[in-house]
PDB file as gemmi writes it, atoms N, CA and C in Angstrom:
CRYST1    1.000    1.000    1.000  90.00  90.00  90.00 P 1                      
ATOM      1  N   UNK A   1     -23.478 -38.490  23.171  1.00  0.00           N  
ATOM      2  CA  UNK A   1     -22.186 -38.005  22.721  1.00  0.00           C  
ATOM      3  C   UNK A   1     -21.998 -38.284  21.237  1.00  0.00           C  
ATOM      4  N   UNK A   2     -22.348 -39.619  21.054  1.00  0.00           N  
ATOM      5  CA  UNK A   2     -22.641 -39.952  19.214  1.00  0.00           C  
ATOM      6  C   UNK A   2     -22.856 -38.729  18.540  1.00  0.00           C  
ATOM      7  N   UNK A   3     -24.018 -38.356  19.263  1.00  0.00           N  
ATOM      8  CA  UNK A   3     -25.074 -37.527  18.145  1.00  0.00           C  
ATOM      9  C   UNK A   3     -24.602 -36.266  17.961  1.00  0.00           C  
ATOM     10  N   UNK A   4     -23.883 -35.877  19.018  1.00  0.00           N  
ATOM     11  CA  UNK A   4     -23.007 -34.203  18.727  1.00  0.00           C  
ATOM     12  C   UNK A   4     -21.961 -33.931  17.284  1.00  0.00           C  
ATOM     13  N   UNK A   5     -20.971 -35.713  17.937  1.00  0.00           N  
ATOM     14  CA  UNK A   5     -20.086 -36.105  16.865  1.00  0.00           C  
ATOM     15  C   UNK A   5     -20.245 -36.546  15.512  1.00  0.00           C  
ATOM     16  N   UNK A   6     -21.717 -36.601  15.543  1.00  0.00           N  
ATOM     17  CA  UNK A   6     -22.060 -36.971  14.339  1.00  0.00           C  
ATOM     18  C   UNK A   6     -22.730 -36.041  13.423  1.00  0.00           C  
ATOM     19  N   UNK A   7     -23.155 -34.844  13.731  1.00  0.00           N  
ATOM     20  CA  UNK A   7     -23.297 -33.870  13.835  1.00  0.00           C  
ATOM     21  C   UNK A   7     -22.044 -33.007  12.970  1.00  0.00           C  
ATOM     22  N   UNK A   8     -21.115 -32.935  13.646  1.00  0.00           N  
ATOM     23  CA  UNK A   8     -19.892 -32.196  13.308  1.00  0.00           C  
ATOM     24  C   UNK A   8     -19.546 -32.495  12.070  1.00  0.00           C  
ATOM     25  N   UNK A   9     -20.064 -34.076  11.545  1.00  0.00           N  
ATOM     26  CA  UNK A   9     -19.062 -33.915   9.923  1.00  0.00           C  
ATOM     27  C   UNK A   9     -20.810 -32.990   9.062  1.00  0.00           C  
ATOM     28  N   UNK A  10     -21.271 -32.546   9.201  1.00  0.00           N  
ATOM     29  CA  UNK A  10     -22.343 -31.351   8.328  1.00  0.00           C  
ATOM     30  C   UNK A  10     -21.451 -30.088   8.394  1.00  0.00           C  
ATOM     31  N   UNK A  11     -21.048 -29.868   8.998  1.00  0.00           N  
ATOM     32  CA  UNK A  11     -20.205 -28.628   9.109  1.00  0.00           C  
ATOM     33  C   UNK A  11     -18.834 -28.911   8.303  1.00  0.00           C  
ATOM     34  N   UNK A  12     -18.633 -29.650   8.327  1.00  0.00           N  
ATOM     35  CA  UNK A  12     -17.056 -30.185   7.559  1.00  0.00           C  
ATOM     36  C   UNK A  12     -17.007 -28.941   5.936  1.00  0.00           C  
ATOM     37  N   UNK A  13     -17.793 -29.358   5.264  1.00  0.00           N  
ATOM     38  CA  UNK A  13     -17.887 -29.064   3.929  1.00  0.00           C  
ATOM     39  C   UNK A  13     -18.247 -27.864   4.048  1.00  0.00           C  
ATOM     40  N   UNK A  14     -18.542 -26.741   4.548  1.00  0.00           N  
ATOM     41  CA  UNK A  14     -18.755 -25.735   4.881  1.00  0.00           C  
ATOM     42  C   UNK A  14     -17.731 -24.578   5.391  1.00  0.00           C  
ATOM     43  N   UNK A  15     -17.171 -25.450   6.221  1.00  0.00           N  
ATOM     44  CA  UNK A  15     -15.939 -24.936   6.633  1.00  0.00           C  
ATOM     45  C   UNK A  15     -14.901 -24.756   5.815  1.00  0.00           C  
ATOM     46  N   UNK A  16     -14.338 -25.854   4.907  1.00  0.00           N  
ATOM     47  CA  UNK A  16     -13.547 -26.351   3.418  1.00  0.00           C  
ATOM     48  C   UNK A  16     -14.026 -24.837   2.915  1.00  0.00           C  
ATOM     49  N   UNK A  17     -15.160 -24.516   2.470  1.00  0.00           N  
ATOM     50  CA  UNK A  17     -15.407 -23.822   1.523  1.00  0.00           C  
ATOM     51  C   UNK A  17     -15.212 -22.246   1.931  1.00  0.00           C  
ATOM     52  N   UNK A  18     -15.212 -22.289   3.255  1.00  0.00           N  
ATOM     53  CA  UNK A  18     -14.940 -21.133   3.941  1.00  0.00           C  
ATOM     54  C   UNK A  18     -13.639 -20.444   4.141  1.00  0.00           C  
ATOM     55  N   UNK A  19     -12.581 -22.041   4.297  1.00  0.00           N  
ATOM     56  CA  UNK A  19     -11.377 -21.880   4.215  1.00  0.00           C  
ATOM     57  C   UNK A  19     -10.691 -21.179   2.963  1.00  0.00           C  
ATOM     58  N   UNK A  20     -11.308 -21.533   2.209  1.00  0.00           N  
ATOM     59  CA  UNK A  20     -10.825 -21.790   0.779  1.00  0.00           C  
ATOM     60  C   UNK A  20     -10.844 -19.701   0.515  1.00  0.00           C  
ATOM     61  N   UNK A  21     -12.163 -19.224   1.082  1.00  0.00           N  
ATOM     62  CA  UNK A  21     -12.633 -18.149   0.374  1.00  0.00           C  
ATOM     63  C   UNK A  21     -11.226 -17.222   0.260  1.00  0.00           C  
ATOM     64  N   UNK A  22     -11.173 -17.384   2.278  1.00  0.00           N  
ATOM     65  CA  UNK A  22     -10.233 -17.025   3.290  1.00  0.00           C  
ATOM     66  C   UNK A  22      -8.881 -16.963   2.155  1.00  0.00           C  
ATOM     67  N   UNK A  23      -8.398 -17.747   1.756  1.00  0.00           N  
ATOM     68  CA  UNK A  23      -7.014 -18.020   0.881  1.00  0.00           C  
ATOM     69  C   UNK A  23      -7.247 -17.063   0.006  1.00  0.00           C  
ATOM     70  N   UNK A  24      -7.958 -17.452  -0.687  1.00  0.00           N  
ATOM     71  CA  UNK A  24      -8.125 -16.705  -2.248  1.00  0.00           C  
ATOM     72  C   UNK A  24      -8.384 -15.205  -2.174  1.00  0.00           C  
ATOM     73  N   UNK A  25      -8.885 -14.956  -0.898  1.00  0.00           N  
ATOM     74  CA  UNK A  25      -9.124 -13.522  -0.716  1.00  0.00           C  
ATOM     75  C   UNK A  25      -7.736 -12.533  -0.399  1.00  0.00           C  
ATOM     76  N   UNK A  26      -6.697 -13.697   0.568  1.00  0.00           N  
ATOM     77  CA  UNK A  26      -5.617 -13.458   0.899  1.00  0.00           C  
ATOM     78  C   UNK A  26      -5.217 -13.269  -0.392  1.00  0.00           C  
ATOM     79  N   UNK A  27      -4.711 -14.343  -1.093  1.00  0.00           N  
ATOM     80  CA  UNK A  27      -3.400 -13.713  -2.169  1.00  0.00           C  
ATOM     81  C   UNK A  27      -4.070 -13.393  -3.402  1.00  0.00           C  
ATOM     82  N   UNK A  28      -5.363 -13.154  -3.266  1.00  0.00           N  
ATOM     83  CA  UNK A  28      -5.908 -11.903  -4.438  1.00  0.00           C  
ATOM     84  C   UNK A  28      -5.718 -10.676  -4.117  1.00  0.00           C  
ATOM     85  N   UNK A  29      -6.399 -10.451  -2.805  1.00  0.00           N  
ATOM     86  CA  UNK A  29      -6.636  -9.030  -2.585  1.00  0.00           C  
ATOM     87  C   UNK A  29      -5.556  -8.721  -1.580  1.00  0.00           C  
ATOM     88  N   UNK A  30      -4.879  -9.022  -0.341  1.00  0.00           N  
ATOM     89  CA  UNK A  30      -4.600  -8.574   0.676  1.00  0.00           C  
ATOM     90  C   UNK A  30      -3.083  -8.632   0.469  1.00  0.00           C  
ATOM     91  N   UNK A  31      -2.630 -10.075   0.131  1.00  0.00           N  
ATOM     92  CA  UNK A  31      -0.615  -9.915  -0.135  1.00  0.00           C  
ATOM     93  C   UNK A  31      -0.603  -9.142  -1.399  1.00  0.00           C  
ATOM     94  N   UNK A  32      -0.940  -8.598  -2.370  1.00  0.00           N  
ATOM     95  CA  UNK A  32      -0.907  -7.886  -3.194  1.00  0.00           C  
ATOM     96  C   UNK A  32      -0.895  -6.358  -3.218  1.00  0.00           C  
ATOM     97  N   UNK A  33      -1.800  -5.962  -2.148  1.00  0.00           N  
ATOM     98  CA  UNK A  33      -1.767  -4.880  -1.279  1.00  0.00           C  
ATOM     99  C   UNK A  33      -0.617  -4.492  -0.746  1.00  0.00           C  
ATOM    100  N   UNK A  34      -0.617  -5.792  -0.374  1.00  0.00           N  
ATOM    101  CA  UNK A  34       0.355  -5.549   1.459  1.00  0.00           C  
ATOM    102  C   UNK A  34       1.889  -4.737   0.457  1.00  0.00           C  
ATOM    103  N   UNK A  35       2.126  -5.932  -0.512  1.00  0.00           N  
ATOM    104  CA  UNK A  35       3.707  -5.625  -1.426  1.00  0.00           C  
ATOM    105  C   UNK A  35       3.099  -3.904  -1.882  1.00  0.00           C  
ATOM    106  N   UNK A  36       1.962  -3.619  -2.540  1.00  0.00           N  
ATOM    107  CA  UNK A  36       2.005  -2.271  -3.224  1.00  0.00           C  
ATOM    108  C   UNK A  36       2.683  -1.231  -2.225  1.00  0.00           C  
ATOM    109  N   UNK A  37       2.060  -1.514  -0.848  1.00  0.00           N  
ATOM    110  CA  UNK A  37       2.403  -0.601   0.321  1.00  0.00           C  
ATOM    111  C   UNK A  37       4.121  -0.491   0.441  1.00  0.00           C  
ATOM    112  N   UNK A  38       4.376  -1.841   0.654  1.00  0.00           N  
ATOM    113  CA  UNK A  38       5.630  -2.115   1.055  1.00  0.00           C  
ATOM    114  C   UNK A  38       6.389  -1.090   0.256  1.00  0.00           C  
ATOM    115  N   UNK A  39       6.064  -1.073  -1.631  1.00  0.00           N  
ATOM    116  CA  UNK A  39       6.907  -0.499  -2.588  1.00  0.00           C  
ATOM    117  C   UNK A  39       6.582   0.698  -2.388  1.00  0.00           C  
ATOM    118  N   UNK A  40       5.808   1.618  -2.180  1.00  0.00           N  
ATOM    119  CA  UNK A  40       5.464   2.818  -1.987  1.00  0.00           C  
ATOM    120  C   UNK A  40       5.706   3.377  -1.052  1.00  0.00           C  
ATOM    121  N   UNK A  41       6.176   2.564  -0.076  1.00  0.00           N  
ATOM    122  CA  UNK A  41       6.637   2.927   1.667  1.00  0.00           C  
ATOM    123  C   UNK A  41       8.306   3.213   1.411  1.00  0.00           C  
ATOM    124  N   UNK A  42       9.030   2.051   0.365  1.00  0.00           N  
ATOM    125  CA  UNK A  42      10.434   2.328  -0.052  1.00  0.00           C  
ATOM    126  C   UNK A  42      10.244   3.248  -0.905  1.00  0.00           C  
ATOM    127  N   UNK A  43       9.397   3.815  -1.579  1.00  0.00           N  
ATOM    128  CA  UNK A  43       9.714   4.589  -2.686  1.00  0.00           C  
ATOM    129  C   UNK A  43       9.692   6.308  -1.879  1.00  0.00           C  
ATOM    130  N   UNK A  44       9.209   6.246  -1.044  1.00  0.00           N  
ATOM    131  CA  UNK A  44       8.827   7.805   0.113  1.00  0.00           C  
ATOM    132  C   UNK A  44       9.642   7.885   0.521  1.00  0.00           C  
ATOM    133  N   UNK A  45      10.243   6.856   1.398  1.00  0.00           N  
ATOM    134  CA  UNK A  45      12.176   6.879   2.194  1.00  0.00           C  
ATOM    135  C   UNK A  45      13.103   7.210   1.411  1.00  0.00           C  
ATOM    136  N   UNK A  46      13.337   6.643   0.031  1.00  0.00           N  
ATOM    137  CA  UNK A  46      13.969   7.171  -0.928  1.00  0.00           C  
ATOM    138  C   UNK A  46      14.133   8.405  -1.569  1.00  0.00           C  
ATOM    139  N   UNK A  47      13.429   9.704  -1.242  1.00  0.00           N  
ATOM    140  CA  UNK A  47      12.717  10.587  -1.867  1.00  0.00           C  
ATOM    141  C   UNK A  47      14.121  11.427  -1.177  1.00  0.00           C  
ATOM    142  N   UNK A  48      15.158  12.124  -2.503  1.00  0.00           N  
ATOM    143  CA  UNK A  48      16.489  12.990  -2.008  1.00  0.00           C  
ATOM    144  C   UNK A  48      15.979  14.446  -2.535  1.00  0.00           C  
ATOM    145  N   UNK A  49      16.928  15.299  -2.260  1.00  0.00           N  
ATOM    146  CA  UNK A  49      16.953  16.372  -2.770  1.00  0.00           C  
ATOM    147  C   UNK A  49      17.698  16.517  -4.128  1.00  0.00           C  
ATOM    148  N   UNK A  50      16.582  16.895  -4.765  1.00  0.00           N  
ATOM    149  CA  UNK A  50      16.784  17.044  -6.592  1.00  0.00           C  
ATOM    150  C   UNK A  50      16.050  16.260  -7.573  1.00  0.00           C  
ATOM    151  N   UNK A  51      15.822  14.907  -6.746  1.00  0.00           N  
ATOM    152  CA  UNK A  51      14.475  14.641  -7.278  1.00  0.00           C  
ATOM    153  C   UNK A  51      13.311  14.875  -8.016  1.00  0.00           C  
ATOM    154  N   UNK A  52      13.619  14.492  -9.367  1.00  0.00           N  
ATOM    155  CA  UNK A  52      11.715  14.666  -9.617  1.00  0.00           C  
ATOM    156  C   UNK A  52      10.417  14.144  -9.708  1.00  0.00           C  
ATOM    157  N   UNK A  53       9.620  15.021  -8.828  1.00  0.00           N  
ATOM    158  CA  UNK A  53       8.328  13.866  -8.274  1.00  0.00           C  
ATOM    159  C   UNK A  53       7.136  14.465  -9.311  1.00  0.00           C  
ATOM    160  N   UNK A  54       5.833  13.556  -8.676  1.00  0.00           N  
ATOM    161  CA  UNK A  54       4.543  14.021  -9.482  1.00  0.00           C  
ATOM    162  C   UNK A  54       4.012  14.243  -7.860  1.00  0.00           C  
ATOM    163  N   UNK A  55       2.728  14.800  -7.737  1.00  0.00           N  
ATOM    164  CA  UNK A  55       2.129  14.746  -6.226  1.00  0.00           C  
ATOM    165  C   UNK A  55       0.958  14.095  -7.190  1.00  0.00           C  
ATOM    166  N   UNK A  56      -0.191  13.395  -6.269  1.00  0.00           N  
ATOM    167  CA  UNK A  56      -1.106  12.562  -6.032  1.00  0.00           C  
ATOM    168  C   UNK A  56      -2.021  14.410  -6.764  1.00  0.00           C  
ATOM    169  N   UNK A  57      -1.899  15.608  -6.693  1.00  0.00           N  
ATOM    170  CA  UNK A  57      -2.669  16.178  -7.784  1.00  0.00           C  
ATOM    171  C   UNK A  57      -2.310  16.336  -8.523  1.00  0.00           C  
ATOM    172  N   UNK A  58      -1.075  16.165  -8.962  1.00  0.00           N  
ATOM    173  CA  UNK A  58      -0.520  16.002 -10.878  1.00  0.00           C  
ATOM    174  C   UNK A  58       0.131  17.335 -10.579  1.00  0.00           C  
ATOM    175  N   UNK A  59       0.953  18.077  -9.392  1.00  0.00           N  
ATOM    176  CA  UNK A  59       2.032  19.096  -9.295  1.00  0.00           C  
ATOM    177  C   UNK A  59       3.058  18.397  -9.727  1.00  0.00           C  
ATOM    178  N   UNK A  60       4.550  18.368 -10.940  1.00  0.00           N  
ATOM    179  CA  UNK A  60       5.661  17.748 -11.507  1.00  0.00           C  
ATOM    180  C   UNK A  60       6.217  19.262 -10.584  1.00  0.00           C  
ATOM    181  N   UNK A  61       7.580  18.720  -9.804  1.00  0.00           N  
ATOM    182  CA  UNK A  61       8.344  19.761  -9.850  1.00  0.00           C  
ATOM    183  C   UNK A  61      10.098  18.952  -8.991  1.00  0.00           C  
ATOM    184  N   UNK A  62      10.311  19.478  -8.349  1.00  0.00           N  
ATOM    185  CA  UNK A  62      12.202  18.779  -8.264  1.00  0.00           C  
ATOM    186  C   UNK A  62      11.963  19.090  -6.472  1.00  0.00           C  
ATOM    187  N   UNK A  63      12.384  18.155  -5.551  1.00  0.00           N  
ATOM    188  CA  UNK A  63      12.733  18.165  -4.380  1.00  0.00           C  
ATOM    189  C   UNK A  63      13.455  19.490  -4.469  1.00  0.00           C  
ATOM    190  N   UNK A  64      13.574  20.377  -3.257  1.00  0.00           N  
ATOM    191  CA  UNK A  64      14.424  21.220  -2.514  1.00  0.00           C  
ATOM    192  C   UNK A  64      14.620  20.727  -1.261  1.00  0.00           C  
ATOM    193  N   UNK A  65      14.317  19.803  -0.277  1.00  0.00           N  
ATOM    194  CA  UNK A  65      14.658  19.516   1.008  1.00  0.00           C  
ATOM    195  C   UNK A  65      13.531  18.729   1.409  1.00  0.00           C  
ATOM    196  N   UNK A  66      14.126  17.689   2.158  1.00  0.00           N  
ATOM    197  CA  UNK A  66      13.443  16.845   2.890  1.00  0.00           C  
ATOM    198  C   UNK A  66      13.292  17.233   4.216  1.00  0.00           C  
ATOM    199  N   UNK A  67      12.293  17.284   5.319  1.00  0.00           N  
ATOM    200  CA  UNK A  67      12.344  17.240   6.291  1.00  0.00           C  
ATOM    201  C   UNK A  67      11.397  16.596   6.757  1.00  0.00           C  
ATOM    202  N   UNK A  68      11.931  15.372   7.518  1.00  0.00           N  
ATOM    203  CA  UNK A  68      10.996  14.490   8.207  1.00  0.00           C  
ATOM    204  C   UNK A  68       9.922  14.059   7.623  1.00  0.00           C  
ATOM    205  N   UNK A  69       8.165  14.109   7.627  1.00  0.00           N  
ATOM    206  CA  UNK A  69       7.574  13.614   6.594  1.00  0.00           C  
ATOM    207  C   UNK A  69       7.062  14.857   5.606  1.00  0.00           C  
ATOM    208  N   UNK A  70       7.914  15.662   5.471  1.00  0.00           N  
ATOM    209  CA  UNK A  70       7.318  16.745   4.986  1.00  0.00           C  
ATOM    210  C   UNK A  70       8.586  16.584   3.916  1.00  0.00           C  
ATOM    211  N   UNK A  71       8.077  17.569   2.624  1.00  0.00           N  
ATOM    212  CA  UNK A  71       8.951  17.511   1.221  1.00  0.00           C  
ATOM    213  C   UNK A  71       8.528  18.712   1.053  1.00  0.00           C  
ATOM    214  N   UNK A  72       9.866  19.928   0.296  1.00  0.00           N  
ATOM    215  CA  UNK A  72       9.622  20.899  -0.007  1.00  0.00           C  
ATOM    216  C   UNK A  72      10.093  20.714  -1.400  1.00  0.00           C  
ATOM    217  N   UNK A  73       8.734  21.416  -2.424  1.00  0.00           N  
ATOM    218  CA  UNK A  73       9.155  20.724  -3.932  1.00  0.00           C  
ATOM    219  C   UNK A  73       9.046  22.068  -4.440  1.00  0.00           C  
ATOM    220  N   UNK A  74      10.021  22.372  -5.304  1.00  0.00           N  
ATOM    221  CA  UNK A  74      10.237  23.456  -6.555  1.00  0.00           C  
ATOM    222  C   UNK A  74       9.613  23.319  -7.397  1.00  0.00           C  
ATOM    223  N   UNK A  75       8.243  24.356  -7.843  1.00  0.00           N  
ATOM    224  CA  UNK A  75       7.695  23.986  -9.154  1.00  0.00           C  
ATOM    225  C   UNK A  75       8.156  25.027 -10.605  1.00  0.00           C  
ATOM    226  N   UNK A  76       8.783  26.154  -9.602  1.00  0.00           N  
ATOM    227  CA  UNK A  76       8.981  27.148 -10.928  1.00  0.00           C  
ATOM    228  C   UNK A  76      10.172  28.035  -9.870  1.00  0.00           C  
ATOM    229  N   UNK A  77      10.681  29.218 -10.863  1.00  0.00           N  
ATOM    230  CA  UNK A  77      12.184  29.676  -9.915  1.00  0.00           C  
ATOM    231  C   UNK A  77      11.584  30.372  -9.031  1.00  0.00           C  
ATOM    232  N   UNK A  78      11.422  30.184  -7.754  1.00  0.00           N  
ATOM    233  CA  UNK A  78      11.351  31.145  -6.068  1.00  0.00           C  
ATOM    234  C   UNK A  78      10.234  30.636  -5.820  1.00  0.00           C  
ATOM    235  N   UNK A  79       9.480  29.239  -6.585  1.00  0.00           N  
ATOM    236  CA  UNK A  79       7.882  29.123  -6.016  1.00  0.00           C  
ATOM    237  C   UNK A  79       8.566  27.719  -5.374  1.00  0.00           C  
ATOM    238  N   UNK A  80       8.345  27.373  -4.243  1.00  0.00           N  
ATOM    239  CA  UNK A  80       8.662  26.112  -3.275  1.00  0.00           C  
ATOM    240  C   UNK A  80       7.070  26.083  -2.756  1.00  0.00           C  
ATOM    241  N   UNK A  81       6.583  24.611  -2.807  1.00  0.00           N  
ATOM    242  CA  UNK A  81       5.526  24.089  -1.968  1.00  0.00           C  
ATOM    243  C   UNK A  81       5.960  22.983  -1.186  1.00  0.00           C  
ATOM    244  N   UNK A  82       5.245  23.009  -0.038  1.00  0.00           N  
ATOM    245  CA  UNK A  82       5.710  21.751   0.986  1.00  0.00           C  
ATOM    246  C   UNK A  82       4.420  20.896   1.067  1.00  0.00           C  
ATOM    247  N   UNK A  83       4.878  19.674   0.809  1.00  0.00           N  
ATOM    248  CA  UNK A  83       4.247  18.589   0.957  1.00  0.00           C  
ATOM    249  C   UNK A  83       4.199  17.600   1.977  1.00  0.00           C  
ATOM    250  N   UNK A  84       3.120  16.533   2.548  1.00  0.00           N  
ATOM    251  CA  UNK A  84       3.644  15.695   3.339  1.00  0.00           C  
ATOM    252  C   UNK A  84       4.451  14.485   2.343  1.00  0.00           C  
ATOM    253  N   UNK A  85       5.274  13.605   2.753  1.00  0.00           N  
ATOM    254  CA  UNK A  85       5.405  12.517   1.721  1.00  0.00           C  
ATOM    255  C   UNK A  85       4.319  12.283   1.297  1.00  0.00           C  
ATOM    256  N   UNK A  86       3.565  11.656   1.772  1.00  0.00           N  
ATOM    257  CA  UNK A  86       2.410  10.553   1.533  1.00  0.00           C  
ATOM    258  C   UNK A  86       1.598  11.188   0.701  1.00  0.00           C  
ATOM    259  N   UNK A  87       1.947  12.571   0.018  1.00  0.00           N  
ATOM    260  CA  UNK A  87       1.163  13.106  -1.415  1.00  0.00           C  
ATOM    261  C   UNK A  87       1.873  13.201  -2.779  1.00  0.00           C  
ATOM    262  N   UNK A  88       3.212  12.370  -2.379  1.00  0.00           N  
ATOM    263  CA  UNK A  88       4.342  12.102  -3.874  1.00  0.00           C  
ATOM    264  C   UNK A  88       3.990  11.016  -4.289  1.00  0.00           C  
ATOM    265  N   UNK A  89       3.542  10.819  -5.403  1.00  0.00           N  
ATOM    266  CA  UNK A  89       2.579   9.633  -6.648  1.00  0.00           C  
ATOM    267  C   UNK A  89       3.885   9.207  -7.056  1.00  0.00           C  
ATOM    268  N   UNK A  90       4.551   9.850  -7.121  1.00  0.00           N  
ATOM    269  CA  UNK A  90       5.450   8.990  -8.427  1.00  0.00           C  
ATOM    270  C   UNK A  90       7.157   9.831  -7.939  1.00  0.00           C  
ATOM    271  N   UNK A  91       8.078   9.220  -8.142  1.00  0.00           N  
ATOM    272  CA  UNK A  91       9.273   9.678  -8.159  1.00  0.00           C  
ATOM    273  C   UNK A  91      10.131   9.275  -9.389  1.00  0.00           C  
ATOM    274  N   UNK A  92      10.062  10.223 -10.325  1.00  0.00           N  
ATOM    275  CA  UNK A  92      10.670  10.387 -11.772  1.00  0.00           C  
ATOM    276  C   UNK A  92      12.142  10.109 -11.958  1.00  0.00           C  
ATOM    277  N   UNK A  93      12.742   9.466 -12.392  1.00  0.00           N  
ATOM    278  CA  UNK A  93      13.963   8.826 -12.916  1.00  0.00           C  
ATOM    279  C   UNK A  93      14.687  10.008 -13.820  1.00  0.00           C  
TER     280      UNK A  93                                                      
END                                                                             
């Protein structure tokens, strides 16, 4: 039984270092993420009619109607394209 337990502290320092990666990987890469989503998830809910957006291919044009996850955007007078949200890059101030 010694020898198992004695055993176990080789692994100690290994584990530490494993832990450690685990963290740093977290609030480098993953909570940093997680918030970008979060802001981009409020910034899609937010999305009114009159709005001006960019789409994720560089279309600039003004909300005409929201419906559900779909956006119908004005780029020029009588031309309307519908979008899903999740292709509005940017919502212009």
């Amino acid at each position: 039984m010694q020898g198992i337990l004695g055993n176990l502290g080789n692994f100690k320092q290994p584990l530490i270092i494993f832990v450690i990666w685990i963290a740093v990987f977290y609030f480098v890469l993953i909570l940093p993420n997680k918030k970008k989503q979060k802001k981009q998830k409020e910034m899609l809910d937010s999305i009114k009619e009159g709005a001006e957006v960019i789409t994720v291919g560089g279309i600039k044009g003004t909300v005409a109607s929201v419906a559900g996850d779909y956006v119908e955007v004005r780029v020029d007078k009588g031309v309307k394209i519908t979008f899903r949200k999740s292709a509005i890059s940017t919502v212009l101030e």
